[in-house]
Short mmCIF file of C-alpha atoms and ligand atoms in Angstrom, two decimals:
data_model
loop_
_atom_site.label_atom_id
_atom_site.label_comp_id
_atom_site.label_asym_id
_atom_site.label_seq_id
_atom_site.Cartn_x
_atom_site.Cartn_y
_atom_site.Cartn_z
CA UNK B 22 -13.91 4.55 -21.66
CA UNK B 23 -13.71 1.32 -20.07
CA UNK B 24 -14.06 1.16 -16.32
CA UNK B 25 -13.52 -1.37 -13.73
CA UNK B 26 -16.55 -3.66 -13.04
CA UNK B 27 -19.51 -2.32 -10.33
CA UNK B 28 -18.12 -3.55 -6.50
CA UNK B 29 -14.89 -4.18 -7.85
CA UNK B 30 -11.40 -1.15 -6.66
CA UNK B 31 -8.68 -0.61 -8.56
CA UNK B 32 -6.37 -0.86 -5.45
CA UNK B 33 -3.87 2.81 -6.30
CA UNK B 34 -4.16 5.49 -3.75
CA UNK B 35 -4.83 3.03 -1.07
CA UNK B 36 -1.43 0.92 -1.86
CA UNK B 37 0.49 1.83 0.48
CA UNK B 38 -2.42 0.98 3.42
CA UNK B 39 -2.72 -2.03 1.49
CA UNK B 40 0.97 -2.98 1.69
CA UNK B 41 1.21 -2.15 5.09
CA UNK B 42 -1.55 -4.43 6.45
CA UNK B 43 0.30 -7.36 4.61
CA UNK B 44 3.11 -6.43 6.18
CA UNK B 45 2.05 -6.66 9.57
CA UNK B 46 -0.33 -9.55 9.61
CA UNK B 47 2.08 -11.98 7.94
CA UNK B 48 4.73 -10.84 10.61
CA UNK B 49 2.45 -11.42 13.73
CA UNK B 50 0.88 -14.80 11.86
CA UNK B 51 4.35 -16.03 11.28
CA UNK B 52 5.35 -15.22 15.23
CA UNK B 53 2.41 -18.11 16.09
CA UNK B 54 3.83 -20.65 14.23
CA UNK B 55 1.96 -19.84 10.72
CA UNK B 56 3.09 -20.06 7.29
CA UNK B 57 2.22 -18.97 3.90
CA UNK B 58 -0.60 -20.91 1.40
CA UNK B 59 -1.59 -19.91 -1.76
CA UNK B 60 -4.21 -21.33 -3.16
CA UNK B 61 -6.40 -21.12 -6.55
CA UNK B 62 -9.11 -18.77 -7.45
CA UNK B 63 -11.53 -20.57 -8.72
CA UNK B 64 -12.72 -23.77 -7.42
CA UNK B 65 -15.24 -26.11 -8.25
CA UNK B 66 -18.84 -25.32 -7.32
CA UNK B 67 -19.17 -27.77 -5.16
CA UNK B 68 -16.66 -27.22 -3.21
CA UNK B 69 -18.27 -24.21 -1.14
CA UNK B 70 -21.86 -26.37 -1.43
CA UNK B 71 -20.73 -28.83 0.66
CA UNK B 72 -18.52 -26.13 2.93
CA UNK B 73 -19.86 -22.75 3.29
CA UNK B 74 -23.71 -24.51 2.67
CA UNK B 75 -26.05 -24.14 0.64
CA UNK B 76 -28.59 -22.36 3.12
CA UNK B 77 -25.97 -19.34 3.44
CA UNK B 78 -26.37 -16.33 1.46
CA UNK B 79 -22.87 -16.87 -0.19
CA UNK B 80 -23.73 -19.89 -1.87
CA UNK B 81 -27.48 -19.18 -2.11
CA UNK B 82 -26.97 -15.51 -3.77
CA UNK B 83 -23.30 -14.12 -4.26
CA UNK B 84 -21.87 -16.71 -6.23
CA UNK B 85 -19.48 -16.20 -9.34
CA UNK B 86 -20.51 -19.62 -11.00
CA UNK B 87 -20.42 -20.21 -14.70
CA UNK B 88 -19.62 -23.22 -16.99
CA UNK B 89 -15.94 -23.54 -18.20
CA UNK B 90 -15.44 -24.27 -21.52
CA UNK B 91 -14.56 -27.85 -20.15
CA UNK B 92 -17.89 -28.29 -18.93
CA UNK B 93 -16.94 -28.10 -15.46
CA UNK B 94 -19.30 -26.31 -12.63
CA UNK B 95 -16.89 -23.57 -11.21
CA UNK B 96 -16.45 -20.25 -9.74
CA UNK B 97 -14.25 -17.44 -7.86
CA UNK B 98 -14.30 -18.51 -4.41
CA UNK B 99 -15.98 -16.46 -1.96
CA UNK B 100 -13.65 -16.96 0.93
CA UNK B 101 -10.38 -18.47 1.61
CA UNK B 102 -10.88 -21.61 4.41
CA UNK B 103 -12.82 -23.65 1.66
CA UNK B 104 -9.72 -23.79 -0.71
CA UNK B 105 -7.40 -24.82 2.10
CA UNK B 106 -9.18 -27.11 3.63
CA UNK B 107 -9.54 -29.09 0.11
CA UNK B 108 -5.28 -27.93 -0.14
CA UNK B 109 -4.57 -29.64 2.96
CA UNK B 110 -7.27 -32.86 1.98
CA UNK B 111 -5.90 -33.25 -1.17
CA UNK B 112 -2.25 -32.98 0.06
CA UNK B 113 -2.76 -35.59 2.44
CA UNK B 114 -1.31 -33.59 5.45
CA UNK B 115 -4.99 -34.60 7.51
CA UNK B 116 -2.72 -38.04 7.55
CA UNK B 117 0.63 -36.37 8.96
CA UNK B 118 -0.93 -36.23 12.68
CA UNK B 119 0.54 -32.88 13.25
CA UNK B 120 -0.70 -29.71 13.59
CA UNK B 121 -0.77 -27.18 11.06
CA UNK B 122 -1.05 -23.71 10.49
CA UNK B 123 -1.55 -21.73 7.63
CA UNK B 124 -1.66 -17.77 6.23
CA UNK B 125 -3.41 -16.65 3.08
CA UNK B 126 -4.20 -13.48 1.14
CA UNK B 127 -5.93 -12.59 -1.53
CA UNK B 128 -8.93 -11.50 -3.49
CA UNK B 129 -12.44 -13.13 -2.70
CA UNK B 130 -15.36 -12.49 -4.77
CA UNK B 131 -19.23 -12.03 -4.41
CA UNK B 132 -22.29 -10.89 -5.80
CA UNK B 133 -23.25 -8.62 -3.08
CA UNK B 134 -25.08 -5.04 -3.92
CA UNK B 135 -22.39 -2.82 -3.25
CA UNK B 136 -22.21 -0.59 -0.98
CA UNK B 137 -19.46 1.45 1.21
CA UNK B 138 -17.42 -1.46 2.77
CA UNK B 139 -19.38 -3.91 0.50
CA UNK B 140 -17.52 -5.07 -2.56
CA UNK B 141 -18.05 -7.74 -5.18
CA UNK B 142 -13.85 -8.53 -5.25
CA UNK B 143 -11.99 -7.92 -1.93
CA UNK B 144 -9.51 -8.94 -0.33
CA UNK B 145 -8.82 -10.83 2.78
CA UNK B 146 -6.01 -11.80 5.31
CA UNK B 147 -6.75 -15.34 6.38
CA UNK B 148 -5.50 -17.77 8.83
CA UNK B 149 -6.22 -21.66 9.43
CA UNK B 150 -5.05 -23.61 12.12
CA UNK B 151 -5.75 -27.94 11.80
CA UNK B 152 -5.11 -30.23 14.29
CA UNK B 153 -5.83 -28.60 17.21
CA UNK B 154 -9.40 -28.72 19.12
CA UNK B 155 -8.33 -26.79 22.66
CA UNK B 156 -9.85 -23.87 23.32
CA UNK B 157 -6.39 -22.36 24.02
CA UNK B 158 -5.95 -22.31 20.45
CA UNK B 159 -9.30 -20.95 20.09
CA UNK B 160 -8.27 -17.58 22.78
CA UNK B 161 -4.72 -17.76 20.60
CA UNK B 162 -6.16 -17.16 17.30
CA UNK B 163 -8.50 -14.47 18.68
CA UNK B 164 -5.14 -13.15 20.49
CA UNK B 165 -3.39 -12.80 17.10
CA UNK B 166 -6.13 -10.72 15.60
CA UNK B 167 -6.38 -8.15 18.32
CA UNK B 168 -2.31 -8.20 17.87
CA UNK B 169 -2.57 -7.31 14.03
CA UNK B 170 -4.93 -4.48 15.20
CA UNK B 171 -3.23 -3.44 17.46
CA UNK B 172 0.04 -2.80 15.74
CA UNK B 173 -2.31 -1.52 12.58
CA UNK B 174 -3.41 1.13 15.76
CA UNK B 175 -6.94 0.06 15.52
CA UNK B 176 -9.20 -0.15 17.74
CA UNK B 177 -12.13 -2.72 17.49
CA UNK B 178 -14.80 -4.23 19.72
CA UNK B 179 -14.49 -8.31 20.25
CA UNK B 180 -17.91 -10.67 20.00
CA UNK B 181 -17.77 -14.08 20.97
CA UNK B 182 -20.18 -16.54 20.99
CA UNK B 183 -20.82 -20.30 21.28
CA UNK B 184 -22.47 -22.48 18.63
CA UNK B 185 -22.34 -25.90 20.43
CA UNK B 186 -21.31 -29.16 19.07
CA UNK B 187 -22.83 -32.30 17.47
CA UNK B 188 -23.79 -33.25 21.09
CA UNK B 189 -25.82 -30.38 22.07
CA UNK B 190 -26.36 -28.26 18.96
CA UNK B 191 -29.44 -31.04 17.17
CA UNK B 192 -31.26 -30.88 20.48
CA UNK B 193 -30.67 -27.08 20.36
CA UNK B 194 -31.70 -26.90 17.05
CA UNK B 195 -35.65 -28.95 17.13
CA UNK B 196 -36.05 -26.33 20.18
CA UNK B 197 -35.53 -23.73 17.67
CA UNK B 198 -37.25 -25.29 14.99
CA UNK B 199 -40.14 -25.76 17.26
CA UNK B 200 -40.39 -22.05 18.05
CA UNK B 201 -39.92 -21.22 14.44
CA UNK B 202 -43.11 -23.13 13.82
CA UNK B 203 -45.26 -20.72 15.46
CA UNK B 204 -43.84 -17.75 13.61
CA UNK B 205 -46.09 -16.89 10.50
CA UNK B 206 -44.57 -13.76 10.83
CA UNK B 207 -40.89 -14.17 9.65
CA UNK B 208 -40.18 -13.69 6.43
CA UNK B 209 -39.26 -15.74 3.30
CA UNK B 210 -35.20 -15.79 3.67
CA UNK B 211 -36.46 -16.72 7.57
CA UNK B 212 -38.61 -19.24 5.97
CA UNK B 213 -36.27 -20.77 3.60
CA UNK B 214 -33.25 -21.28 6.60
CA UNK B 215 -35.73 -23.03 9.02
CA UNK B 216 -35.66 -25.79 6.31
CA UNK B 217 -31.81 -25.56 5.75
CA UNK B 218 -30.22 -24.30 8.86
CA UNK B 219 -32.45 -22.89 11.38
CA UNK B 220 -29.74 -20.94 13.65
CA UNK B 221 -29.07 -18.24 10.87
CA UNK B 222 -32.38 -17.16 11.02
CA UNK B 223 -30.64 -15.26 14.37
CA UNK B 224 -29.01 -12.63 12.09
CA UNK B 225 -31.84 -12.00 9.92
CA UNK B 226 -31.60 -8.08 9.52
CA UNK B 227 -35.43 -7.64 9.09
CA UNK B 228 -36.59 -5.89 12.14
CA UNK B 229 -39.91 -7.44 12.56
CA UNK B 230 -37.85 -11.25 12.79
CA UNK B 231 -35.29 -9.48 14.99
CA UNK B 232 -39.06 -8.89 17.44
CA UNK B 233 -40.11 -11.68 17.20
CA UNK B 234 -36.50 -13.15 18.10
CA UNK B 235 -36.19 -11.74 21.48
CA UNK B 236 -38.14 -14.37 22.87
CA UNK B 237 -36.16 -17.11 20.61
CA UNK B 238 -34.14 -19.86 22.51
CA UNK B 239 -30.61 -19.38 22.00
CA UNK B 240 -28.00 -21.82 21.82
CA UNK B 241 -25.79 -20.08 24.13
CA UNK B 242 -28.28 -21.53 27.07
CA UNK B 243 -28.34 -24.44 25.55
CA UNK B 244 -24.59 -25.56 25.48
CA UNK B 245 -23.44 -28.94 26.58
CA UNK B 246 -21.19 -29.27 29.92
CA UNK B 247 -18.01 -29.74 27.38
CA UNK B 248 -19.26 -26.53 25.34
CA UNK B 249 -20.13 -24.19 28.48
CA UNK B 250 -16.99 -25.52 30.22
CA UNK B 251 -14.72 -24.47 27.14
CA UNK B 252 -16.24 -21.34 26.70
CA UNK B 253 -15.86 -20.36 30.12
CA UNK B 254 -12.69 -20.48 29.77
CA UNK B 255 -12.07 -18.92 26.58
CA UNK B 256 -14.21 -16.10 28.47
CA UNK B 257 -10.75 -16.51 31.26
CA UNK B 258 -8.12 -16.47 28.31
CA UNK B 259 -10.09 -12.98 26.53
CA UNK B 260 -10.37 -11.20 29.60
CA UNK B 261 -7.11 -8.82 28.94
CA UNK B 262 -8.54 -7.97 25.27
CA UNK B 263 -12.13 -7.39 26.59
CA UNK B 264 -14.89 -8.72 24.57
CA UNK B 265 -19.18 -9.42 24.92
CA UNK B 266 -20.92 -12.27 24.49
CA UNK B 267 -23.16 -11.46 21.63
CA UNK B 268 -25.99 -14.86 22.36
CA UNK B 269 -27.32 -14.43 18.74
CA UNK B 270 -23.78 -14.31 16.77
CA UNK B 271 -23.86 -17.09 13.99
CA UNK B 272 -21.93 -15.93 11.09
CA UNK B 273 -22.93 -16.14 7.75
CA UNK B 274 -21.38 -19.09 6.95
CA UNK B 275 -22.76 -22.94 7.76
CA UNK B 276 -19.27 -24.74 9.01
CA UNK B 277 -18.94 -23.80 12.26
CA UNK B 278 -18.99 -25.05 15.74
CA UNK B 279 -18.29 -24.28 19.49
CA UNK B 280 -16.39 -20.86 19.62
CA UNK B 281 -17.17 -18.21 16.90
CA UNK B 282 -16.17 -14.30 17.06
CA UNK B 283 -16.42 -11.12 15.25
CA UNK B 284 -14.10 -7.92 15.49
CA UNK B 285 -16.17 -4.82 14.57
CA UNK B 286 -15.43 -0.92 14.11
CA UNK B 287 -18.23 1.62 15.27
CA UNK B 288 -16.40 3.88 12.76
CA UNK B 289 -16.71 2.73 9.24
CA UNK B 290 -20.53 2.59 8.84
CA UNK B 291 -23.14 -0.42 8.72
CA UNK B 292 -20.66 -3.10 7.56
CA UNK B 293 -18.94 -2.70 10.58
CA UNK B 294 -17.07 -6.45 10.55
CA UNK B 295 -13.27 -6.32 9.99
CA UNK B 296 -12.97 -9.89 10.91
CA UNK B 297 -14.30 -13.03 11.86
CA UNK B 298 -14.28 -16.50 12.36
CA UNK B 299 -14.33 -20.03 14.37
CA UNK B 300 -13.84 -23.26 14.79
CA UNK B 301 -15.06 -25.68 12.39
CA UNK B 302 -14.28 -29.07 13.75
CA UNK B 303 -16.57 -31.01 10.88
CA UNK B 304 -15.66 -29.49 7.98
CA UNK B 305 -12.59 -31.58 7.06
CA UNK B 306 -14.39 -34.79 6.91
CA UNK B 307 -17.37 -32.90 4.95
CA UNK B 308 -14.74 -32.44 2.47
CA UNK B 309 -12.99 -35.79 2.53
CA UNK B 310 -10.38 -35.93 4.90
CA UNK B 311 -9.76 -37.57 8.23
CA UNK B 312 -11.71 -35.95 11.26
CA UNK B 313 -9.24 -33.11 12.33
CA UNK B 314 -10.62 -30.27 14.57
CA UNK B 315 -9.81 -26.66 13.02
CA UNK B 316 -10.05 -22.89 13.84
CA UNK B 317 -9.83 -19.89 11.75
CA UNK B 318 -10.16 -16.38 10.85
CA UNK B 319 -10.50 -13.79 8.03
CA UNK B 320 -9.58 -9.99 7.94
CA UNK B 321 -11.40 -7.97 5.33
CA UNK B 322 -8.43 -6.07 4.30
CA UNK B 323 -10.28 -2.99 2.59
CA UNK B 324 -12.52 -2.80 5.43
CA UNK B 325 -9.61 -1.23 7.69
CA UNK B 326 -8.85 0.96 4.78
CA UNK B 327 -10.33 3.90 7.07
CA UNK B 328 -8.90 3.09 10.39
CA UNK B 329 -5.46 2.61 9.41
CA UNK B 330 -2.82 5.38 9.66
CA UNK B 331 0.39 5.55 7.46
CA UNK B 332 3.27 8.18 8.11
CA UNK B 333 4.17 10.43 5.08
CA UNK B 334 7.07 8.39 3.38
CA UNK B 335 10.67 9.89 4.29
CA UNK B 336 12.63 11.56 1.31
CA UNK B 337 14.67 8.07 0.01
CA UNK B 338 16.79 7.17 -2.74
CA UNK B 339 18.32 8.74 -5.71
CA UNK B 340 17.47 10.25 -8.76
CA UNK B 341 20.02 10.33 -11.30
CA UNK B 342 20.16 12.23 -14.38
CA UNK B 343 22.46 13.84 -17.05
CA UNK B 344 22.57 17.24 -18.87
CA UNK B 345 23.71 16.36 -21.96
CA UNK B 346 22.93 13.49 -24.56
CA UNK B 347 27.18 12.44 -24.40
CA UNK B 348 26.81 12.18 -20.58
CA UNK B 349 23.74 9.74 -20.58
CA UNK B 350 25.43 6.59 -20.86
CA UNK B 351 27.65 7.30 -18.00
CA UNK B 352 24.73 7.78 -15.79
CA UNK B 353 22.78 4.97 -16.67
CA UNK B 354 26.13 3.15 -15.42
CA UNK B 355 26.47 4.65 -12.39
CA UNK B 356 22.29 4.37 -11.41
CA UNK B 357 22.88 0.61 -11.93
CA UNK B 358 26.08 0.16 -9.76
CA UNK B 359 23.97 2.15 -7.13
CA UNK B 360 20.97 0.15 -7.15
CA UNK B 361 22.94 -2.50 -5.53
CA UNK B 362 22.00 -0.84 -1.87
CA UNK B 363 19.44 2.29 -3.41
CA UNK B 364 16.24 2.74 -4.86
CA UNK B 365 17.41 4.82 -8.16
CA UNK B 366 14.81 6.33 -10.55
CA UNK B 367 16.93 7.21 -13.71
CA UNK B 368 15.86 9.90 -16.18
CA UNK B 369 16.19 8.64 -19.71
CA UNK B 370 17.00 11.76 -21.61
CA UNK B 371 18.87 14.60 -20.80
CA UNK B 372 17.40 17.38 -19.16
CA UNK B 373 18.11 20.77 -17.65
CA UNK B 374 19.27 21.24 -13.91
CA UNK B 375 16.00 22.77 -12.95
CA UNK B 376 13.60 19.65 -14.52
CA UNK B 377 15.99 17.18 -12.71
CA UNK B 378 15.34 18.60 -9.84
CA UNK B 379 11.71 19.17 -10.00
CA UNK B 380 11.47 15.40 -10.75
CA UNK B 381 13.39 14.31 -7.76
CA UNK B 382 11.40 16.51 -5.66
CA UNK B 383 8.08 14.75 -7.29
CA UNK B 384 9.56 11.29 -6.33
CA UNK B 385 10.44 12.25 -2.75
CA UNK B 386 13.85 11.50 -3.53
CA UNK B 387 16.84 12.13 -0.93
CA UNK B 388 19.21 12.67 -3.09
CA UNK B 389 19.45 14.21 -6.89
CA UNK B 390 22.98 13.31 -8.68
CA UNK B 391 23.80 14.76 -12.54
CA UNK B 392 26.45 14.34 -14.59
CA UNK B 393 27.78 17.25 -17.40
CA UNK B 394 30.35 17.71 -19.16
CA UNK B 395 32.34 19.06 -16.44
CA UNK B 396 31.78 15.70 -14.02
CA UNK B 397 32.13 13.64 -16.92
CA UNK B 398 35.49 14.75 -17.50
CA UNK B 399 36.77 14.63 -13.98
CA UNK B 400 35.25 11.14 -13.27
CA UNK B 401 32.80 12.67 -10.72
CA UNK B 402 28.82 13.87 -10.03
CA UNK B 403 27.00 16.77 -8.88
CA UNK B 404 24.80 15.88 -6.15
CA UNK B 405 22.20 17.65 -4.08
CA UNK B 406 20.41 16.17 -0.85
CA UNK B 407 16.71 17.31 -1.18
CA UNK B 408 15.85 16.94 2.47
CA UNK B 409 18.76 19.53 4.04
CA UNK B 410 19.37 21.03 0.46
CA UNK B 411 23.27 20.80 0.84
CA UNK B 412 24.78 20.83 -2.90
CA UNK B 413 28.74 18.44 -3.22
CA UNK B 414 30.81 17.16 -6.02
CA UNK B 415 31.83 13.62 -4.92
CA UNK B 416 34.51 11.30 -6.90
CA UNK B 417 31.71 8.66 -9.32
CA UNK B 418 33.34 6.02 -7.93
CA UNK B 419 33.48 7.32 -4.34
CA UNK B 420 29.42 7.75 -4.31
CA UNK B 421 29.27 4.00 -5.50
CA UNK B 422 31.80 2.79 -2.60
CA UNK B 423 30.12 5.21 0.26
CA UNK B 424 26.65 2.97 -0.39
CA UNK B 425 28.60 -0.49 -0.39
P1 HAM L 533 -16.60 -13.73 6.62
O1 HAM L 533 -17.15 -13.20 7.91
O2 HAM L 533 -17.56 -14.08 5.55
O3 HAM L 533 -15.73 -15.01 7.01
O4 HAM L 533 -15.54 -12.71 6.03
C1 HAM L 533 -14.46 -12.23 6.81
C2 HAM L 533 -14.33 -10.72 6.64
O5 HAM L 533 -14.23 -10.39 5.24
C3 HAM L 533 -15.53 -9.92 7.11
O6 HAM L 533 -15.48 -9.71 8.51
C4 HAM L 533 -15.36 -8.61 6.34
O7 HAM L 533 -14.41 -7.79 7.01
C5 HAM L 533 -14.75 -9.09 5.03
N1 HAM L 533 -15.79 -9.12 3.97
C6 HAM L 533 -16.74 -10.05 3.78
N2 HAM L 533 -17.51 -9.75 2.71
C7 HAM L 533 -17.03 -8.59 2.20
C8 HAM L 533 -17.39 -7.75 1.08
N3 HAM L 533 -18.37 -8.07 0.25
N4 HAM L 533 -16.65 -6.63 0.86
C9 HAM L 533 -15.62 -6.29 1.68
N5 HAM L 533 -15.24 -7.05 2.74
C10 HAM L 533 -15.93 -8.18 3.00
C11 HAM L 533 -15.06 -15.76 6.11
O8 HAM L 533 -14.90 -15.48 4.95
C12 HAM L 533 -14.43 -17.00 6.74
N6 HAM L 533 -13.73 -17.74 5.69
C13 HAM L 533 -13.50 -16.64 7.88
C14 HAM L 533 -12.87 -17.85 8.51
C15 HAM L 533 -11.63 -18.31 8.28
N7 HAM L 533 -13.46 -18.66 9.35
C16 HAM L 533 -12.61 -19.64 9.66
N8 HAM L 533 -11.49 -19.45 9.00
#
């Protein structure tokens, strides 16, 4: 038998869920002013090099990359702001001096060992807003997280941190180094980021560098007057939602600046992220375009698998169905002029009462309508409604008007 690939879900049982958180975060995106993107799978490598850096674990370890038989360095992106960023470059809208805002889903894909909550393909509700470098929009895109959440009826704790800017981060950043440098102790993924970028040595999961971290400067007393003064505020704007200030939040990935956050769940286990994000005010220049400050977000959609509830569907639609083999034809008519306002399932050969039944009960049908002779002849259809079990003979024709 062939099975799906290690880390990557059929998505089946968990369609519904699935559906469902579409649903709701493309409504509350679109109430802020966002609108839909698509954008490719697979990029060229460099791409997330020169975005998501080469010092992060993505790029360093979980990458898809192969040759294409055009010689061309590619692979399936990892996460979703890289693509849209080099969307809205290559469009030219970094030129249209207005702000824009964009929604994505869609699968992203690395080589991570799996584990529960860790997949190699997964999928992920994105936003990206460009143009716009006040920290209002900052507390707004946090806002419309905790709004998808909350309609979703999960509950989540909020981190928030502050990674400084190009005034106050390279000053930051030789006091860490310069700490770093009496550290034998760290270890060799701690080694290999003080060379590329020093601050991500802050989430190293090893305990013995989380020690020796305690006594690590951190950025978050570091911050410029421009940087402290915005994230006081953003502190202000959050206050309704609740949130702490986690000093050694850094995210795993290397474009950020000023504000960065994390939604977690204490109830789904050690990858306990269901979102995150920032603002990345560089990253569009890094990639080509015209300096334009930008802040975004990701949901990891399978990740709220667990917390989500879904009611039990309601009994809908029909299921129509005929007895005999010179009655068929009638009710295939009759299930097509009713999908016009219905869901119909039709039943391609004719069965017995009792089996058309059973199968509209298995479908969670409302309603079960069969023709036989008898209906056939007088132009009308037997017709039970599963959900109070009443049984009526209606006119064919009359059915078809009464769901116009
Ligand atoms: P990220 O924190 O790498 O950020 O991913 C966002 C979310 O995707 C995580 O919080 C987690 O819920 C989910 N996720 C990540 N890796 C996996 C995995 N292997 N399996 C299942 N779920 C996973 C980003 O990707 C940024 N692009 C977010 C962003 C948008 N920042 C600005 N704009």
């Amino acid at each position: 038998m062939i099975t799906a690939l290690r880390g990557m879900k059929d998505i089946i049982d968990d369609a519904p869920k699935f559906e469902r958180i579409l649903r709701v975060a493309s409504g509350v995106a679109k109430k802020y002013g966002f609108e839909f993107v698509k954008t490719p799978l697979l990029e060229e490598t460099a791409l997330f090099k020169r975005s998501v850096g080469e010092s992060s674990d993505i790029v360093g370890k979980e990458m898809y990359q192969f040759i294409d038989k055009g010689g061309n360095d590619v692979c399936l992106r990892p996460e979703g702001t890289a693509g849209v960023v080099r969307a809205f470059v290559e469009k030219k809208l970094d030129k249209a001096g207005l702000a824009q805002k964009f929604f994505y889903h869609g699968a992203m894909f690395r080589y991570e060992r799996p584990q529960k909550g860790r997949l190699r393909q997964f999928h992920q509700f994105g936003c990206e807003s460009f143009g716009e470098s006040s920290v209002y929009e900052d507390a707004q895109m946090i806002l419309l997280v905790s709004e998808i959440f909350g309609e979703l009826g999960i509950g989540f704790g909020l981190q928030i941190n502050s990674l400084g800017c190009k005034e106050c981060m390279p000053a930051y950043r030789q006091k860490l180094v310069a700490f770093l440098a009496n550290q034998s102790e760290i270890c060799d993924d701690c080694k290999r980021r003080c060379a590329t970028n020093p601050i991500r040595v802050l989430d190293c999961k090893n305990e013995n560098c989380q020690k020796i971290y305690e006594n690590a400067p951190l950025m978050a007393d570091h911050l410029c007057a421009s940087c402290q003064n915005d994230f006081e505020k953003l502190k202000i704007l959050l206050k309704d939602i609740g949130f702490t200030h986690n000093k050694k939040l850094v995210r795993g990935l290397d474009y950020y600046n000023k504000t960065a956050f994390e939604f977690v769940s204490s109830e789904i286990g050690a990858q306990s992220a269901i979102a995150g994000g920032g603002r990345y005010d560089t990253l569009i220049e890094q990639i080509g375009g015209k300096p334009t400050p930008a802040v975004g977000f990701a949901i990891g959609i399978e990740r709220i698998y667990d917390l989500v509830e879904i009611e039990e569907p309601k009994r809908n639609g029909f299921v129509v169905g005929a007895l005999e083999e010179s009655c068929l034809h009638t009710a295939f008519e009759l299930a097509q002029k009713l999908r016009a306002n219905q869901k119909v399932s039709f039943i391609n050969e004719p069965k017995s009462l009792k089996n058309l039944l059973k199968n509209a009960d298995r479908q969670n049908a409302e309603f079960c309508a069969v023709i036989g002779e008898n209906e056939q002849k007088s132009g009308t259809i037997w017709v039970k409604n599963l959900a109070d079990t009443k049984e009526f003979v209606v006119a064919q024709d009359e059915l078809i008007r009464g769901n116009k």
